PDB file of C-alpha atoms in Angstrom:
ATOM      1  CA  MET A   3     -21.372 -13.954   8.512  1.00 66.00           C
ATOM      2  CA  ALA A   4     -18.735 -12.312  10.472  1.00 85.00           C
ATOM      3  CA  ASN A   5     -15.471 -11.198   8.686  1.00 93.00           C
ATOM      4  CA  THR A   6     -11.929 -12.848   9.291  1.00 94.00           C
ATOM      5  CA  ASN A   7      -9.130 -10.885  10.484  1.00 96.00           C
ATOM      6  CA  ALA A   8      -6.546 -11.081   7.801  1.00 95.00           C
ATOM      7  CA  PRO A   9      -4.899  -8.089   6.530  1.00 97.00           C
ATOM      8  CA  PHE A  10      -3.328  -7.985   3.270  1.00 97.00           C
ATOM      9  CA  GLY A  11      -2.548  -4.163   2.438  1.00 98.00           C
ATOM     10  CA  PHE A  12      -3.719  -2.093  -0.332  1.00 98.00           C
ATOM     11  CA  ARG A  13      -4.566  -4.480  -3.226  1.00 96.00           C
ATOM     12  CA  GLN A  14      -5.220  -2.792  -6.596  1.00 92.00           C
ATOM     13  CA  TYR A  15      -8.468  -2.248  -7.665  1.00 91.00           C
ATOM     14  CA  ARG A  16      -8.705   0.305 -10.527  1.00 85.00           C
ATOM     15  CA  GLY A  17      -6.897   3.076 -11.851  1.00 75.00           C
ATOM     16  CA  THR A  18      -5.621   4.822 -14.906  1.00 69.00           C
ATOM     17  CA  GLY A  19      -3.435   1.953 -16.032  1.00 66.00           C
ATOM     18  CA  SER A  20      -4.237  -1.688 -16.669  1.00 65.00           C
ATOM     19  CA  ALA A  21      -2.884  -4.954 -15.393  1.00 65.00           C
ATOM     20  CA  PRO A  22      -0.507  -6.212 -14.790  1.00 64.00           C
ATOM     21  CA  THR A  23       1.333  -2.929 -14.209  1.00 62.00           C
ATOM     22  CA  PHE A  24      -1.213  -0.700 -13.365  1.00 62.00           C
ATOM     23  CA  GLU A  25       1.045   2.760 -14.296  1.00 76.00           C
ATOM     24  CA  GLN A  26       3.889   1.447 -11.699  1.00 88.00           C
ATOM     25  CA  THR A  27       6.895   3.948 -11.310  1.00 93.00           C
ATOM     26  CA  VAL A  28      10.349   3.172 -10.236  1.00 95.00           C
ATOM     27  CA  ARG A  29      11.664   4.481  -7.032  1.00 96.00           C
ATOM     28  CA  ASN A  30      14.575   3.627  -4.910  1.00 96.00           C
ATOM     29  CA  ILE A  31      14.969   1.764  -1.331  1.00 96.00           C
ATOM     30  CA  ALA A  32      18.366   2.438   0.374  1.00 95.00           C
ATOM     31  CA  TYR A  33      20.447  -0.686   0.330  1.00 93.00           C
ATOM     32  CA  ASN A  34      20.799  -0.274   4.340  1.00 93.00           C
ATOM     33  CA  ASN A  35      16.928   0.130   4.992  1.00 94.00           C
ATOM     34  CA  GLY A  36      16.595  -2.797   7.473  1.00 95.00           C
ATOM     35  CA  THR A  37      12.607  -2.455   7.510  1.00 96.00           C
ATOM     36  CA  ALA A  38      11.123  -4.929   5.419  1.00 97.00           C
ATOM     37  CA  ILE A  39       8.680  -3.697   3.089  1.00 98.00           C
ATOM     38  CA  TYR A  40       5.826  -5.954   1.897  1.00 98.00           C
ATOM     39  CA  PHE A  41       3.636  -6.202  -1.427  1.00 98.00           C
ATOM     40  CA  GLY A  42       0.857  -3.696  -0.435  1.00 98.00           C
ATOM     41  CA  ASP A  43       2.716  -1.711   1.642  1.00 98.00           C
ATOM     42  CA  ALA A  44       2.140   1.941   1.410  1.00 98.00           C
ATOM     43  CA  VAL A  45       5.306   3.735   1.422  1.00 97.00           C
ATOM     44  CA  VAL A  46       6.845   7.292   2.223  1.00 96.00           C
ATOM     45  CA  PRO A  47       9.293   9.361   0.429  1.00 94.00           C
ATOM     46  CA  LEU A  48      12.287  10.100   2.753  1.00 94.00           C
ATOM     47  CA  ASN A  49      14.397  13.052   2.682  1.00 93.00           C
ATOM     48  CA  THR A  50      17.390  10.957   1.289  1.00 93.00           C
ATOM     49  CA  GLY A  51      15.434  10.443  -1.960  1.00 93.00           C
ATOM     50  CA  TYR A  52      14.627   7.117  -1.101  1.00 96.00           C
ATOM     51  CA  ILE A  53      11.327   5.592  -0.118  1.00 97.00           C
ATOM     52  CA  GLY A  54      10.538   3.505   3.192  1.00 97.00           C
ATOM     53  CA  GLN A  55       7.667   1.695   4.638  1.00 97.00           C
ATOM     54  CA  ALA A  56       4.610   4.043   5.883  1.00 96.00           C
ATOM     55  CA  THR A  57       3.698   4.036   9.726  1.00 95.00           C
ATOM     56  CA  ALA A  58       0.390   5.027  11.202  1.00 92.00           C
ATOM     57  CA  SER A  59       1.664   8.679  11.859  1.00 85.00           C
ATOM     58  CA  THR A  60       2.026   9.004   7.852  1.00 77.00           C
ATOM     59  CA  VAL A  61       0.527  12.138   6.098  1.00 78.00           C
ATOM     60  CA  GLN A  62       2.184  11.658   3.081  1.00 90.00           C
ATOM     61  CA  LEU A  63       2.319   8.961   0.463  1.00 95.00           C
ATOM     62  CA  ALA A  64       4.836   8.141  -2.193  1.00 95.00           C
ATOM     63  CA  GLY A  65       2.461   5.297  -3.412  1.00 96.00           C
ATOM     64  CA  ILE A  66       1.716   1.375  -2.590  1.00 97.00           C
ATOM     65  CA  PHE A  67       4.868  -0.854  -2.828  1.00 98.00           C
ATOM     66  CA  VAL A  68       4.418  -3.634  -5.445  1.00 96.00           C
ATOM     67  CA  GLY A  69       7.852  -5.404  -5.685  1.00 97.00           C
ATOM     68  CA  CYS A  70      11.520  -4.619  -6.061  1.00 97.00           C
ATOM     69  CA  LYS A  71      14.624  -5.961  -7.734  1.00 96.00           C
ATOM     70  CA  TYR A  72      18.073  -6.116  -6.275  1.00 95.00           C
ATOM     71  CA  LEU A  73      21.359  -7.637  -6.534  1.00 94.00           C
ATOM     72  CA  SER A  74      21.541 -10.180  -3.580  1.00 93.00           C
ATOM     73  CA  THR A  75      24.584 -10.925  -1.788  1.00 92.00           C
ATOM     74  CA  SER A  76      23.406 -14.360  -0.460  1.00 92.00           C
ATOM     75  CA  GLN A  77      22.146 -15.679  -3.778  1.00 92.00           C
ATOM     76  CA  LYS A  78      24.603 -14.050  -6.112  1.00 92.00           C
ATOM     77  CA  ARG A  79      22.363 -12.896  -8.473  1.00 93.00           C
ATOM     78  CA  THR A  80      19.586 -10.278  -9.438  1.00 94.00           C
ATOM     79  CA  VAL A  81      16.443 -11.216  -7.575  1.00 95.00           C
ATOM     80  CA  TRP A  82      12.864  -9.916  -8.433  1.00 95.00           C
ATOM     81  CA  SER A  83      10.831 -10.113  -5.460  1.00 96.00           C
ATOM     82  CA  ASN A  84       7.384  -9.143  -3.990  1.00 96.00           C
ATOM     83  CA  TYR A  85       8.678  -7.514  -0.891  1.00 96.00           C
ATOM     84  CA  TRP A  86      12.030  -5.942   0.303  1.00 97.00           C
ATOM     85  CA  PRO A  87      13.605  -8.440   3.251  1.00 96.00           C
ATOM     86  CA  GLY A  88      15.370  -5.463   4.781  1.00 94.00           C
ATOM     87  CA  ALA A  89      19.099  -6.665   4.167  1.00 90.00           C
ATOM     88  CA  ASP A  90      20.785  -8.772   1.182  1.00 91.00           C
ATOM     89  CA  VAL A  91      22.511  -5.888  -0.738  1.00 91.00           C
ATOM     90  CA  ALA A  92      25.968  -4.973  -0.234  1.00 84.00           C
ATOM     91  CA  SER A  93      26.034  -1.295  -1.309  1.00 84.00           C
ATOM     92  CA  THR A  94      24.590   1.359  -2.925  1.00 79.00           C
ATOM     93  CA  ALA A  95      25.491   0.322  -6.538  1.00 76.00           C
ATOM     94  CA  PRO A  96      23.367  -1.033  -8.133  1.00 82.00           C
ATOM     95  CA  LYS A  97      20.546   0.714  -6.433  1.00 87.00           C
ATOM     96  CA  VAL A  98      17.664  -1.305  -5.214  1.00 95.00           C
ATOM     97  CA  GLU A  99      14.765  -0.610  -7.400  1.00 96.00           C
ATOM     98  CA  ALA A 100      11.218  -0.400  -6.046  1.00 97.00           C
ATOM     99  CA  TYR A 101       7.929  -0.686  -7.899  1.00 97.00           C
ATOM    100  CA  ILE A 102       5.263   1.545  -6.725  1.00 97.00           C
ATOM    101  CA  ILE A 103       1.808   2.471  -7.640  1.00 94.00           C
ATOM    102  CA  ASP A 104       1.406   6.171  -7.447  1.00 92.00           C
ATOM    103  CA  ASP A 105      -1.599   6.938  -9.979  1.00 90.00           C
ATOM    104  CA  PRO A 106      -3.683   9.882  -8.418  1.00 88.00           C
ATOM    105  CA  ASN A 107      -6.547   7.975  -9.598  1.00 88.00           C
ATOM    106  CA  ALA A 108      -5.632   4.681  -8.301  1.00 91.00           C
ATOM    107  CA  GLN A 109      -8.166   3.027  -6.047  1.00 94.00           C
ATOM    108  CA  PHE A 110      -7.320  -0.180  -3.451  1.00 97.00           C
ATOM    109  CA  VAL A 111      -9.152  -2.523  -1.443  1.00 98.00           C
ATOM    110  CA  ALA A 112      -8.145  -2.844   2.236  1.00 98.00           C
ATOM    111  CA  GLN A 113      -9.166  -4.373   5.325  1.00 98.00           C
ATOM    112  CA  ALA A 114     -10.865  -2.294   8.124  1.00 97.00           C
ATOM    113  CA  GLY A 115      -9.517  -2.581  11.656  1.00 95.00           C
ATOM    114  CA  GLY A 116     -11.572  -3.729  14.792  1.00 92.00           C
ATOM    115  CA  THR A 117     -14.428  -1.240  14.225  1.00 93.00           C
ATOM    116  CA  ALA A 118     -16.411  -1.825  11.012  1.00 92.00           C
ATOM    117  CA  ILE A 119     -16.564   0.968   8.192  1.00 95.00           C
ATOM    118  CA  GLY A 120     -20.084   1.613   6.941  1.00 92.00           C
ATOM    119  CA  PHE A 121     -21.808   3.392   4.138  1.00 93.00           C
ATOM    120  CA  ALA A 122     -21.978   6.461   6.399  1.00 95.00           C
ATOM    121  CA  ASP A 123     -18.108   6.835   6.464  1.00 95.00           C
ATOM    122  CA  ILE A 124     -17.771   6.950   2.375  1.00 96.00           C
ATOM    123  CA  GLY A 125     -16.213  10.336   1.823  1.00 95.00           C
ATOM    124  CA  ALA A 126     -14.141  10.426   4.994  1.00 96.00           C
ATOM    125  CA  ASN A 127     -10.491  10.369   5.457  1.00 95.00           C
ATOM    126  CA  ILE A 128      -8.914   7.325   6.993  1.00 96.00           C
ATOM    127  CA  GLN A 129      -5.687   6.515   8.837  1.00 96.00           C
ATOM    128  CA  LEU A 130      -3.459   3.291   7.815  1.00 96.00           C
ATOM    129  CA  ASN A 131      -2.132   1.009  10.652  1.00 96.00           C
ATOM    130  CA  VAL A 132       0.744  -1.260   9.913  1.00 96.00           C
ATOM    131  CA  GLY A 133       0.075  -4.667  10.982  1.00 95.00           C
ATOM    132  CA  THR A 134       2.237  -7.397  10.602  1.00 96.00           C
ATOM    133  CA  GLY A 135       3.872  -8.440   7.038  1.00 97.00           C
ATOM    134  CA  ASN A 136       4.420 -12.294   6.189  1.00 97.00           C
ATOM    135  CA  ALA A 137       7.829 -12.913   5.437  1.00 94.00           C
ATOM    136  CA  ALA A 138       7.017 -16.168   3.769  1.00 96.00           C
ATOM    137  CA  THR A 139       4.683 -14.824   1.082  1.00 96.00           C
ATOM    138  CA  GLY A 140       5.722 -11.124   1.227  1.00 97.00           C
ATOM    139  CA  ILE A 141       2.352  -9.722   1.537  1.00 98.00           C
ATOM    140  CA  SER A 142       1.485  -6.752   3.668  1.00 98.00           C
ATOM    141  CA  GLY A 143      -0.311  -6.985   6.820  1.00 98.00           C
ATOM    142  CA  MET A 144      -1.436  -3.174   6.673  1.00 98.00           C
ATOM    143  CA  TYR A 145      -4.977  -2.300   7.237  1.00 98.00           C
ATOM    144  CA  VAL A 146      -7.316   0.729   7.616  1.00 97.00           C
ATOM    145  CA  GLU A 147      -8.753   2.367  10.617  1.00 95.00           C
ATOM    146  CA  SER A 148      -9.976   5.845  12.078  1.00 90.00           C
ATOM    147  CA  ALA A 149     -12.041   7.245   9.533  1.00 93.00           C
ATOM    148  CA  GLY A 150     -12.475  11.239  10.041  1.00 92.00           C
ATOM    149  CA  THR A 151     -12.092  14.474   8.743  1.00 91.00           C
ATOM    150  CA  THR A 152      -8.496  15.098   9.003  1.00 90.00           C
ATOM    151  CA  ASN A 153      -7.297  16.435   5.658  1.00 89.00           C
ATOM    152  CA  THR A 154      -4.058  15.285   5.847  1.00 90.00           C
ATOM    153  CA  LEU A 155      -4.874  11.636   6.323  1.00 93.00           C
ATOM    154  CA  PRO A 156      -3.320   9.309   3.541  1.00 94.00           C
ATOM    155  CA  PHE A 157      -6.613   7.838   2.389  1.00 95.00           C
ATOM    156  CA  ARG A 158     -10.063   8.532   1.341  1.00 96.00           C
ATOM    157  CA  ILE A 159     -13.125   5.814   1.397  1.00 97.00           C
ATOM    158  CA  VAL A 160     -15.000   5.617  -1.652  1.00 97.00           C
ATOM    159  CA  GLY A 161     -17.024   2.538  -1.233  1.00 96.00           C
ATOM    160  CA  MET A 162     -17.590  -0.862   0.394  1.00 96.00           C
ATOM    161  CA  VAL A 163     -16.719  -4.380  -1.123  1.00 95.00           C
ATOM    162  CA  GLU A 164     -20.270  -6.519  -0.848  1.00 91.00           C
ATOM    163  CA  ASP A 165     -19.737  -9.204  -3.706  1.00 90.00           C
ATOM    164  CA  PRO A 166     -19.736 -12.020  -3.661  1.00 90.00           C
ATOM    165  CA  PRO A 167     -22.383 -11.967  -0.796  1.00 88.00           C
ATOM    166  CA  GLY A 168     -20.761 -14.027   1.779  1.00 87.00           C
ATOM    167  CA  ALA A 169     -17.305 -13.882   1.189  1.00 91.00           C
ATOM    168  CA  ASN A 170     -14.845 -12.783   3.728  1.00 92.00           C
ATOM    169  CA  GLY A 171     -14.937  -9.003   4.401  1.00 91.00           C
ATOM    170  CA  THR A 172     -18.423  -8.535   2.685  1.00 93.00           C
ATOM    171  CA  ASP A 173     -20.352  -7.954   5.945  1.00 92.00           C
ATOM    172  CA  ILE A 174     -20.308  -4.263   6.136  1.00 91.00           C
ATOM    173  CA  ALA A 175     -21.761  -4.430   9.678  1.00 91.00           C
ATOM    174  CA  SER A 176     -18.972  -6.198  11.457  1.00 93.00           C
ATOM    175  CA  ALA A 177     -15.273  -5.479  12.069  1.00 95.00           C
ATOM    176  CA  TYR A 178     -12.552  -6.196   9.513  1.00 97.00           C
ATOM    177  CA  ASN A 179     -14.792  -5.750   6.237  1.00 97.00           C
ATOM    178  CA  HIS A 180     -13.029  -4.534   3.282  1.00 97.00           C
ATOM    179  CA  VAL A 181     -13.285  -1.100   2.000  1.00 98.00           C
ATOM    180  CA  ILE A 182     -12.448   0.824  -1.465  1.00 97.00           C
ATOM    181  CA  VAL A 183     -10.024   3.341  -0.705  1.00 97.00           C
ATOM    182  CA  ARG A 184      -7.964   5.907  -2.575  1.00 95.00           C
ATOM    183  CA  PHE A 185      -4.974   8.256  -2.206  1.00 94.00           C
ATOM    184  CA  ASN A 186      -5.841  11.539  -0.070  1.00 93.00           C
ATOM    185  CA  ASN A 187      -2.616  12.639   0.356  1.00 90.00           C
ATOM    186  CA  THR A 188       0.363  11.751  -1.593  1.00 87.00           C
ATOM    187  CA  SER A 189       3.274  13.330  -3.356  1.00 83.00           C
ATOM    188  CA  THR A 190       1.149  13.223  -6.371  1.00 77.00           C
ATOM    189  CA  ARG A 191      -2.057  14.254  -4.658  1.00 64.00           C
ATOM    190  CA  ALA A 192      -1.673  16.495  -1.459  1.00 54.00           C
ATOM    191  CA  ASN A 193      -3.966  16.961   1.350  1.00 58.00           C
ATOM    192  CA  GLY A 194      -7.063  16.157  -0.490  1.00 51.00           C
ATOM    193  CA  ALA A 195      -6.827  19.101  -2.860  1.00 48.00           C
ATOM    194  CA  GLY A 196      -6.008  17.108  -6.102  1.00 47.00           C
ATOM    195  CA  PRO A 197      -8.547  15.684  -8.538  1.00 45.00           C
ATOM    196  CA  ASP A 198     -11.525  13.866  -7.467  1.00 47.00           C
ATOM    197  CA  GLY A 199     -10.153  10.712  -9.288  1.00 41.00           C
ATOM    198  CA  ILE A 200     -12.198   8.002 -11.067  1.00 37.00           C
TER     199      ILE A 200
END
């Protein structure tokens, strides 16, 4: 059965922590950051101390974005949201709190791009692509592609998703299959030189 092209970003698979928080940490998004950040997006540390959405040229990540809290100017109240809409805050006080997973042992499920990723790719490093996030659901459109040996790529492939048989993403011979990845190059695990993880 062919897989469906329906990327969803990086979905928590396992890690040191446990549900529902999975060792989340708090970072901040600049109030005037006009780029939306979706649930499951990879994020990067910026030289301002804030975080922003990762791009396909990213080499080092801050973690995976899983939500935020901010004082909404349109709703006149504190909003807890699974995505940052890219506006709706008037100033730096109070800050936009972002929740990210940066556990160096965390593993995530992600969709492959237009080329299937197979068993021979386990152990390879891999790049992300941004895709298009969904403003209605707040879910990321990120996916992974271009497995290789470049040591500065943000993720490493550690497995395939094959269960339950016949489910979307479990056909590892077809494009858009689902793979299990872990951090390879983050501020907590740089350039593949960190611990092997779980």
